[in-house]
Short mmCIF file of C-alpha atoms in Angstrom, two decimals:
data_model
loop_
_atom_site.label_atom_id
_atom_site.label_comp_id
_atom_site.label_asym_id
_atom_site.label_seq_id
_atom_site.Cartn_x
_atom_site.Cartn_y
_atom_site.Cartn_z
CA MET D 259 -76.79 -134.10 -82.97
CA LEU D 260 -78.35 -134.60 -86.43
CA GLU D 261 -75.59 -132.46 -87.91
CA GLN D 262 -72.96 -134.61 -86.17
CA LEU D 263 -74.57 -137.78 -87.47
CA LEU D 264 -74.74 -136.41 -91.00
CA ALA D 265 -71.06 -135.39 -90.79
CA GLU D 266 -70.14 -138.94 -89.69
CA ILE D 267 -72.11 -140.39 -92.60
CA LYS D 268 -70.52 -137.99 -95.09
CA SER D 269 -67.05 -138.91 -93.84
CA GLY D 270 -67.73 -142.40 -95.13
CA THR D 271 -65.77 -144.14 -92.38
CA THR D 272 -68.65 -146.26 -91.07
CA THR D 273 -72.02 -147.63 -92.04
CA SER D 274 -72.84 -149.32 -88.76
CA PRO D 275 -75.50 -147.81 -86.48
CA ILE D 276 -73.69 -149.43 -83.55
CA THR D 277 -70.42 -147.68 -84.41
CA LEU D 278 -72.22 -144.41 -85.06
CA ALA D 279 -73.91 -144.69 -81.67
CA GLU D 280 -70.56 -145.24 -79.97
CA ARG D 281 -69.02 -142.24 -81.75
CA LEU D 282 -71.94 -139.98 -80.86
CA ASN D 283 -72.35 -141.35 -77.33
CA THR D 284 -75.92 -142.52 -77.79
CA THR D 285 -77.84 -145.73 -78.48
CA PRO D 286 -78.24 -147.61 -81.77
CA ARG D 287 -82.01 -147.13 -81.39
CA MET D 288 -81.52 -143.35 -81.23
CA ILE D 289 -79.28 -143.51 -84.31
CA GLU D 290 -82.00 -145.39 -86.20
CA SER D 291 -84.50 -142.73 -85.18
CA MET D 292 -82.17 -139.95 -86.32
CA LEU D 293 -81.54 -141.77 -89.61
CA ASP D 294 -85.32 -141.89 -90.14
CA THR D 295 -85.47 -138.15 -89.43
CA LEU D 296 -82.64 -137.39 -91.88
CA GLU D 297 -84.43 -139.49 -94.46
CA SER D 298 -87.71 -137.63 -93.93
CA MET D 299 -85.81 -134.34 -94.29
CA GLY D 300 -84.40 -135.48 -97.65
CA TYR D 301 -80.75 -135.91 -96.64
CA LEU D 302 -80.86 -139.70 -96.97
CA LYS D 303 -82.84 -142.14 -99.07
CA SER D 304 -83.52 -145.82 -98.52
CA ILE D 305 -82.76 -148.64 -100.86
CA ASN D 306 -85.62 -150.95 -100.03
CA ASN D 307 -88.38 -153.16 -101.35
CA GLU D 308 -88.34 -151.81 -104.91
CA CYS D 309 -86.52 -154.82 -106.35
CA GLN D 310 -88.67 -157.54 -107.86
CA ASP D 311 -85.77 -159.76 -108.98
CA ILE D 312 -85.08 -162.31 -106.23
CA SER D 313 -81.77 -163.25 -107.85
CA CYS D 314 -80.52 -159.65 -107.38
CA GLY D 315 -79.03 -159.61 -110.87
CA SER D 316 -76.51 -156.81 -111.24
CA CYS D 317 -77.76 -154.80 -108.25
CA PRO D 318 -74.87 -152.93 -106.54
CA VAL D 319 -76.19 -153.92 -103.09
CA ALA D 320 -77.04 -157.51 -103.96
CA GLY D 321 -77.45 -159.58 -100.85
CA MET D 322 -77.47 -156.58 -98.52
CA CYS D 323 -80.87 -155.01 -99.18
CA SER D 324 -83.99 -155.10 -97.03
CA SER D 325 -86.20 -156.62 -99.71
CA PRO D 326 -88.85 -159.10 -98.53
CA ASN D 327 -86.56 -161.92 -99.67
CA ARG D 328 -83.78 -160.82 -97.31
CA LYS D 329 -83.61 -160.28 -93.56
CA GLN D 330 -81.15 -157.38 -93.64
CA PRO D 331 -81.36 -153.93 -92.06
CA LYS D 332 -82.44 -150.93 -94.07
CA ILE D 333 -79.75 -149.44 -96.32
CA ARG D 334 -79.66 -145.67 -96.59
CA VAL D 335 -77.56 -143.56 -98.94
CA LEU D 336 -76.96 -139.83 -99.17
CA ALA D 337 -79.65 -138.20 -101.29
#
């Protein structure tokens, strides 16, 4: 199922764990777990708490990150 998830991510048609769960006939919680696994295997990387600029400046994911100043879900990109 990890290969199916990675194929869905590479297709670029969704970024939502809920939609991915529906497509793969599983739960969003399982998708999050599989995303963590893919990240630990080096297929994905997180954009997370590295930003120190609370104004977000010219960040390409401004307002969507999971920095301490935001209450957003983790963003992962293909590594």
